[in-house]
PDB file of N, CA and C in Angstrom:
ATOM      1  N   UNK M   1      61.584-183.241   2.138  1.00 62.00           N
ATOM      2  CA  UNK M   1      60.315-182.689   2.608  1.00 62.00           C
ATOM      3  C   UNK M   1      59.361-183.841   2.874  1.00 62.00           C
ATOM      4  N   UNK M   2      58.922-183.826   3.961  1.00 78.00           N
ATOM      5  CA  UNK M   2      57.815-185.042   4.336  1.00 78.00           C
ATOM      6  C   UNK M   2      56.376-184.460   3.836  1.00 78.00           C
ATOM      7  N   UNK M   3      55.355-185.160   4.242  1.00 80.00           N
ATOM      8  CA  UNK M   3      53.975-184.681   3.788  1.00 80.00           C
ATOM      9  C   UNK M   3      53.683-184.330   4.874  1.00 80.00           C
ATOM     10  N   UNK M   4      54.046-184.130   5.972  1.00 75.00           N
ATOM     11  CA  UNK M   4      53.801-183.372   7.201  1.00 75.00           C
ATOM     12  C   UNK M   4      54.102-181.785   7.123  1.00 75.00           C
ATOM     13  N   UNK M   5      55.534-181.421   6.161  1.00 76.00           N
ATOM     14  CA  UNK M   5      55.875-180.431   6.101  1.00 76.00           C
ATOM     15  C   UNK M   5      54.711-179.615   4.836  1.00 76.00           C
ATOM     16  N   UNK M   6      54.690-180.487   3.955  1.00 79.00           N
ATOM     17  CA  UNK M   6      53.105-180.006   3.019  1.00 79.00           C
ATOM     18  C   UNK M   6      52.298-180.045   3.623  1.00 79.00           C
ATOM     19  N   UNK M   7      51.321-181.081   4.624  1.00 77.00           N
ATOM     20  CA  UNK M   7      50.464-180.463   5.622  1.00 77.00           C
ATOM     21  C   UNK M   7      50.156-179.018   5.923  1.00 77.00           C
ATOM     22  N   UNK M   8      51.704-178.567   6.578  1.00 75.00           N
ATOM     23  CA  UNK M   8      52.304-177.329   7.566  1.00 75.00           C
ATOM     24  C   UNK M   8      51.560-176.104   6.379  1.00 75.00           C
ATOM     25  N   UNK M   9      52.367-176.477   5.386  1.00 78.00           N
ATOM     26  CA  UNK M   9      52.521-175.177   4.192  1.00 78.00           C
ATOM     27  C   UNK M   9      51.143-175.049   3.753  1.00 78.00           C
ATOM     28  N   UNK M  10      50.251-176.059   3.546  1.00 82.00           N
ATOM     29  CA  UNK M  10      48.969-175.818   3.053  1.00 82.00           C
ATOM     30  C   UNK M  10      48.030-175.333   3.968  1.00 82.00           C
ATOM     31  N   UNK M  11      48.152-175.831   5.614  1.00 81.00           N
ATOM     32  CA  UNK M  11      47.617-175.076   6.302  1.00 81.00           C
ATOM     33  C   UNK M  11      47.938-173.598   6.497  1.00 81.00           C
ATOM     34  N   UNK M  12      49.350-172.919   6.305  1.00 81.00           N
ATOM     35  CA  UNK M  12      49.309-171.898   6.406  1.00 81.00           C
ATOM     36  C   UNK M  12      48.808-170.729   5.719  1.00 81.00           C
ATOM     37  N   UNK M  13      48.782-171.534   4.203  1.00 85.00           N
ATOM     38  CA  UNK M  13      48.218-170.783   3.060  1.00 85.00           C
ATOM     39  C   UNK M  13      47.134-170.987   3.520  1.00 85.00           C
ATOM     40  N   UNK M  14      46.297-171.280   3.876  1.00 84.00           N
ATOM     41  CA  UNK M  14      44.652-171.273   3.871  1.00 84.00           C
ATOM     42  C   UNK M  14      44.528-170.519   5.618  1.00 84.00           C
ATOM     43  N   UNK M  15      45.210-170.435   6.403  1.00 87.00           N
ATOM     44  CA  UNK M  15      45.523-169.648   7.405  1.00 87.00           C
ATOM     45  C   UNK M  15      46.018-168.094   7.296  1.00 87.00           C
ATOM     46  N   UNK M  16      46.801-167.441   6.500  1.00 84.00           N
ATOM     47  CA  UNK M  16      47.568-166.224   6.124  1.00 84.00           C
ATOM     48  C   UNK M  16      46.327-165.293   5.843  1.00 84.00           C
ATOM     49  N   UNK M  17      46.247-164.512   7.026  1.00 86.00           N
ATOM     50  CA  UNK M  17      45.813-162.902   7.115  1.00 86.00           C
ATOM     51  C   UNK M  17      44.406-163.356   7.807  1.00 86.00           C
ATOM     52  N   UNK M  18      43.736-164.694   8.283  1.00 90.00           N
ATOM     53  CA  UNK M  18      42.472-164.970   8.755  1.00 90.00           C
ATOM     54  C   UNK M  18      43.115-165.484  10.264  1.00 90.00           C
ATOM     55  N   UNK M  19      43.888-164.760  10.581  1.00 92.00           N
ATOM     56  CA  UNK M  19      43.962-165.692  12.122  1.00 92.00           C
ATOM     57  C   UNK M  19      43.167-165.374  13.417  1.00 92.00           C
ATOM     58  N   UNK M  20      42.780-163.968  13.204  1.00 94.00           N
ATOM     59  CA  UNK M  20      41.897-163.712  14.319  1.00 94.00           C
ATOM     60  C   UNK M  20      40.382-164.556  14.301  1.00 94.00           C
ATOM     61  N   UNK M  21      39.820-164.464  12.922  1.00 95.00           N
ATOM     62  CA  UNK M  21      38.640-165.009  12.703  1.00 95.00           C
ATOM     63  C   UNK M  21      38.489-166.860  13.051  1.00 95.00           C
ATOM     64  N   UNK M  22      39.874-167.332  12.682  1.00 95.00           N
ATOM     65  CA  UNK M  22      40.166-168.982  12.906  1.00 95.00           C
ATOM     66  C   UNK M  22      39.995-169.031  14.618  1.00 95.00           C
ATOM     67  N   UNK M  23      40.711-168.436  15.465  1.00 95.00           N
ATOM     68  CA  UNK M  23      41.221-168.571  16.593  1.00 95.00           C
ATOM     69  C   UNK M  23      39.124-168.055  17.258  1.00 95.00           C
ATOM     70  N   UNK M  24      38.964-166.798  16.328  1.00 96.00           N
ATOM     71  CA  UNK M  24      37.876-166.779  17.279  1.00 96.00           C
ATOM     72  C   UNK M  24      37.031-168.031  16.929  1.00 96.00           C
ATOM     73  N   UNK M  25      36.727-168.841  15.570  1.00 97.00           N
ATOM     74  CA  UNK M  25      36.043-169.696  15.516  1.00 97.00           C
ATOM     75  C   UNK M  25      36.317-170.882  16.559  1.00 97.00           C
ATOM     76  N   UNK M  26      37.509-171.272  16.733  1.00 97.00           N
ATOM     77  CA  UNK M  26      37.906-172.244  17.364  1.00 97.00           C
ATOM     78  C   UNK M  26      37.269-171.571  19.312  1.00 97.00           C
ATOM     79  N   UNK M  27      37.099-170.628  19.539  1.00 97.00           N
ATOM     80  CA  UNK M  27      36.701-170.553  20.633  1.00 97.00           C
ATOM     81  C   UNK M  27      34.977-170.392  21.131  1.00 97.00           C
ATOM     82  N   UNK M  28      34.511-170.052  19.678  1.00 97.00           N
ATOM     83  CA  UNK M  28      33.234-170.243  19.435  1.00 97.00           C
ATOM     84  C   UNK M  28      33.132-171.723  19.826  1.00 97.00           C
ATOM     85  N   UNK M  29      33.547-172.864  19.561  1.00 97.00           N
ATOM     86  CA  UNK M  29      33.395-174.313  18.853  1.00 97.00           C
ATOM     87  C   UNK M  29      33.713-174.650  20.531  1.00 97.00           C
ATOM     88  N   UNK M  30      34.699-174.223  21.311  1.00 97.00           N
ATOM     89  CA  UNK M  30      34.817-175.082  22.514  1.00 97.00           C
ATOM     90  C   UNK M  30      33.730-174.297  23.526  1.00 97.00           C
ATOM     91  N   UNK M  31      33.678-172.878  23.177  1.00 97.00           N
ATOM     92  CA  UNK M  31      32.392-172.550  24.061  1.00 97.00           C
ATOM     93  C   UNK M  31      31.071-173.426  23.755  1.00 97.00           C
ATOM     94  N   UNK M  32      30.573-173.693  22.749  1.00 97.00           N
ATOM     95  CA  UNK M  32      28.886-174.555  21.876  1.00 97.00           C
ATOM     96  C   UNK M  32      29.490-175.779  22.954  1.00 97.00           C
ATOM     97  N   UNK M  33      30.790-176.627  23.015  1.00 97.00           N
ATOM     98  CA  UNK M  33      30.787-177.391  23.336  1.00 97.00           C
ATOM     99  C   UNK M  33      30.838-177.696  25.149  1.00 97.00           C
ATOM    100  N   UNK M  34      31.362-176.545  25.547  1.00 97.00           N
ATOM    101  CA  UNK M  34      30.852-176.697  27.091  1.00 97.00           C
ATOM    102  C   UNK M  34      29.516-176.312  27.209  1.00 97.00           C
ATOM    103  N   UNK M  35      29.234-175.981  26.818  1.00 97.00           N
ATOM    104  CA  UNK M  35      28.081-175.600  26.776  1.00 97.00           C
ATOM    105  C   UNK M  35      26.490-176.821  26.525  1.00 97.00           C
ATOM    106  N   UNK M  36      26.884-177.514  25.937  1.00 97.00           N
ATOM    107  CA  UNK M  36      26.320-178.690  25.319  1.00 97.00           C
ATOM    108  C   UNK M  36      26.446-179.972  26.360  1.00 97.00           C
ATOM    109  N   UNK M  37      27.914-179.993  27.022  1.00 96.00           N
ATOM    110  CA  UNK M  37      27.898-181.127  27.849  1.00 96.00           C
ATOM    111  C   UNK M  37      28.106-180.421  28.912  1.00 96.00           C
ATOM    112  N   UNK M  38      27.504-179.252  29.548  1.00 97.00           N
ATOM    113  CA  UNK M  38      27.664-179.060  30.919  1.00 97.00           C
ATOM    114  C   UNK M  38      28.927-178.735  31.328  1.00 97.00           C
ATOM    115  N   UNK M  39      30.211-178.580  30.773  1.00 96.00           N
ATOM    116  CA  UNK M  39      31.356-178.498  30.952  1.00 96.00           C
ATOM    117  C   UNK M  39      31.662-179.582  32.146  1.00 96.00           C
ATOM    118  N   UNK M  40      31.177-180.769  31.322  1.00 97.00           N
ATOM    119  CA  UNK M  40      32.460-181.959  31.833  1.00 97.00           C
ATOM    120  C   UNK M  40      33.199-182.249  31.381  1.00 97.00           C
ATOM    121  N   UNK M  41      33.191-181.626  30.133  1.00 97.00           N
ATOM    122  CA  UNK M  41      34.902-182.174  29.689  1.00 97.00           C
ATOM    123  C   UNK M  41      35.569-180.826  29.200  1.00 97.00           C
ATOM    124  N   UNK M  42      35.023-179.744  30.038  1.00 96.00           N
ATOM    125  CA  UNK M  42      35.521-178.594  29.900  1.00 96.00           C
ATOM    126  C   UNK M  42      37.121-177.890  30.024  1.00 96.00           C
ATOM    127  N   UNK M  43      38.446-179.211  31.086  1.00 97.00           N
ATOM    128  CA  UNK M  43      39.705-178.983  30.871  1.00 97.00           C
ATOM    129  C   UNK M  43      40.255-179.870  29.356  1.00 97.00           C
ATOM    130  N   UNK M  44      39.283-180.830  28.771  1.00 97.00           N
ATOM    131  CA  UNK M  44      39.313-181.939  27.328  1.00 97.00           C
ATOM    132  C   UNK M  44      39.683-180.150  26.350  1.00 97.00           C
ATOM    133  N   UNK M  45      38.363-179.514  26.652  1.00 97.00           N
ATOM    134  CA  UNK M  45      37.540-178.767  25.361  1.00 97.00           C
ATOM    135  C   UNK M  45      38.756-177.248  25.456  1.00 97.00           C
ATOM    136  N   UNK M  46      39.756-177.017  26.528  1.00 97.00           N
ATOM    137  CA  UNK M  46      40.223-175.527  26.597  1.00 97.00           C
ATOM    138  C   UNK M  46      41.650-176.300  26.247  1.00 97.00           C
ATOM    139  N   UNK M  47      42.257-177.460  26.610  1.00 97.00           N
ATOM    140  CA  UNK M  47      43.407-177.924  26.229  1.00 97.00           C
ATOM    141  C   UNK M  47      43.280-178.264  24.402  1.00 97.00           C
ATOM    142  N   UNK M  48      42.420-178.766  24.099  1.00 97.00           N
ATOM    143  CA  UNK M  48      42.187-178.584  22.635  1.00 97.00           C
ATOM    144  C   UNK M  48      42.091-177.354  21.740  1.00 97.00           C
ATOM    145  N   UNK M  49      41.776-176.402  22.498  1.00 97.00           N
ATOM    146  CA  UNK M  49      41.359-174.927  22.135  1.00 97.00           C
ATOM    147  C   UNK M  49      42.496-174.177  22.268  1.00 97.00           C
ATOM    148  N   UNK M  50      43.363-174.542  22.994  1.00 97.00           N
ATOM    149  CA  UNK M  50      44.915-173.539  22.791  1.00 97.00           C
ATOM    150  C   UNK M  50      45.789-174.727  21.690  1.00 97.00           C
ATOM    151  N   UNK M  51      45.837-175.575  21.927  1.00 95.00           N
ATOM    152  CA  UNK M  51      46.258-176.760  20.885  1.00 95.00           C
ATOM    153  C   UNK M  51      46.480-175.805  19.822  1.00 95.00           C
ATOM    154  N   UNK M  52      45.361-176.255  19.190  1.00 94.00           N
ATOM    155  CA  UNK M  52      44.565-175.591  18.111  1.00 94.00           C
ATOM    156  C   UNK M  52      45.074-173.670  17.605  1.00 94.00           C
ATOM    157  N   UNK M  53      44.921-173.250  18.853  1.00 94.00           N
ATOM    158  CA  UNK M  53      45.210-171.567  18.996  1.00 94.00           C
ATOM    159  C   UNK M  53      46.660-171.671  18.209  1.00 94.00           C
ATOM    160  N   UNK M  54      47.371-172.442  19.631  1.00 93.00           N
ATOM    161  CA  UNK M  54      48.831-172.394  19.077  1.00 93.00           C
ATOM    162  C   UNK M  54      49.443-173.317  17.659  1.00 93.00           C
ATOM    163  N   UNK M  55      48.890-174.024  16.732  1.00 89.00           N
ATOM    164  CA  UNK M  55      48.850-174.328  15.401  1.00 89.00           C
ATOM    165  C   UNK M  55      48.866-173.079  14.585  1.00 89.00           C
ATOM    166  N   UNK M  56      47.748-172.661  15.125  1.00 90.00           N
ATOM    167  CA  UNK M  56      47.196-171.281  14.109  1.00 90.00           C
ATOM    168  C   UNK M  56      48.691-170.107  14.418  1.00 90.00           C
ATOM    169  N   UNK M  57      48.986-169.810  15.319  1.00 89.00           N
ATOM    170  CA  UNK M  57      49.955-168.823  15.999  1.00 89.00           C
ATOM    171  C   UNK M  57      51.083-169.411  15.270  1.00 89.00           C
ATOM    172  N   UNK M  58      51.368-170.521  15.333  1.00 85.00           N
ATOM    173  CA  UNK M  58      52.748-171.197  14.798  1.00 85.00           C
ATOM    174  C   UNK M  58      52.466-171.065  13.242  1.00 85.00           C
ATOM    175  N   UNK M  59      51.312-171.797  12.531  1.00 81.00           N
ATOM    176  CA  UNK M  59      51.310-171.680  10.842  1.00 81.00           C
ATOM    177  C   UNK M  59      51.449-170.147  10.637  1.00 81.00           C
ATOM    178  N   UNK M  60      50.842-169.239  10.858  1.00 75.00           N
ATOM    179  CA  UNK M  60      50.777-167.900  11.006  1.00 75.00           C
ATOM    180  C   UNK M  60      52.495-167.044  11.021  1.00 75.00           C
ATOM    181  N   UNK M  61      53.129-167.550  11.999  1.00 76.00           N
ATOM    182  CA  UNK M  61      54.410-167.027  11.992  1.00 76.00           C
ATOM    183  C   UNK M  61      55.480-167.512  11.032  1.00 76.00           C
ATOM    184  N   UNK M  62      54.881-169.106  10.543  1.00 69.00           N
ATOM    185  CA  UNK M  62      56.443-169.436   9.064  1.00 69.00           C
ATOM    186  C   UNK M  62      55.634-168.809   8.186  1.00 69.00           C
ATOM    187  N   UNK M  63      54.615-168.563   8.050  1.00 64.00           N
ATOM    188  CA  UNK M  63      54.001-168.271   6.865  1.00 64.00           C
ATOM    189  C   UNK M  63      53.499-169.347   5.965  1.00 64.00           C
ATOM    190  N   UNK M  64      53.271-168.702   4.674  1.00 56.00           N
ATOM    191  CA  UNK M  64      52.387-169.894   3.659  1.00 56.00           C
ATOM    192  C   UNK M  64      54.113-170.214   2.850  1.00 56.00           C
ATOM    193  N   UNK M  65      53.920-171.692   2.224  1.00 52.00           N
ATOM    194  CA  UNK M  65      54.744-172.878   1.595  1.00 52.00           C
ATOM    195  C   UNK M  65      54.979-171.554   0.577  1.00 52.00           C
ATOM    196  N   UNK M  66      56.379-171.395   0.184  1.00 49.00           N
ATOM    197  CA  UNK M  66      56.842-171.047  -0.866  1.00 49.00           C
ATOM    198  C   UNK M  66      56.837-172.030  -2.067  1.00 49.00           C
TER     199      UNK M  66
END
């Protein structure tokens, strides 16, 4: 087991049963941020924002570290 794979497991435990609320925060956070710079770095701020989405979607589906 690497500390990448503990990474994985601890994010999921602190992820398990909050994923709608994470995913909406994370879209809150890139909207404040186009928003803030005019959306110039608005393909930076939506490629980070599914990034991110799909972390949450992926920790979400192994579940939390046994």
């Amino acid at each position: 087991m690497s500390i990448f794979d503990d990474i994985k497991g601890k994010a999921a435990e602190f992820i398990d049963g909050k994923e709608d609320a994470i995913k909406g925060g994370i879209e809150n956070v890139g909207d404040f941020l186009d928003s803030k710079t005019g959306d110039k770095f608005k393909d930076h701020v939506d490629s980070a924002q599914q990034a991110a989405s799909t972390f949450v979607d992926g920790a979400a589906k192994n579940g939390p570290a046994q």
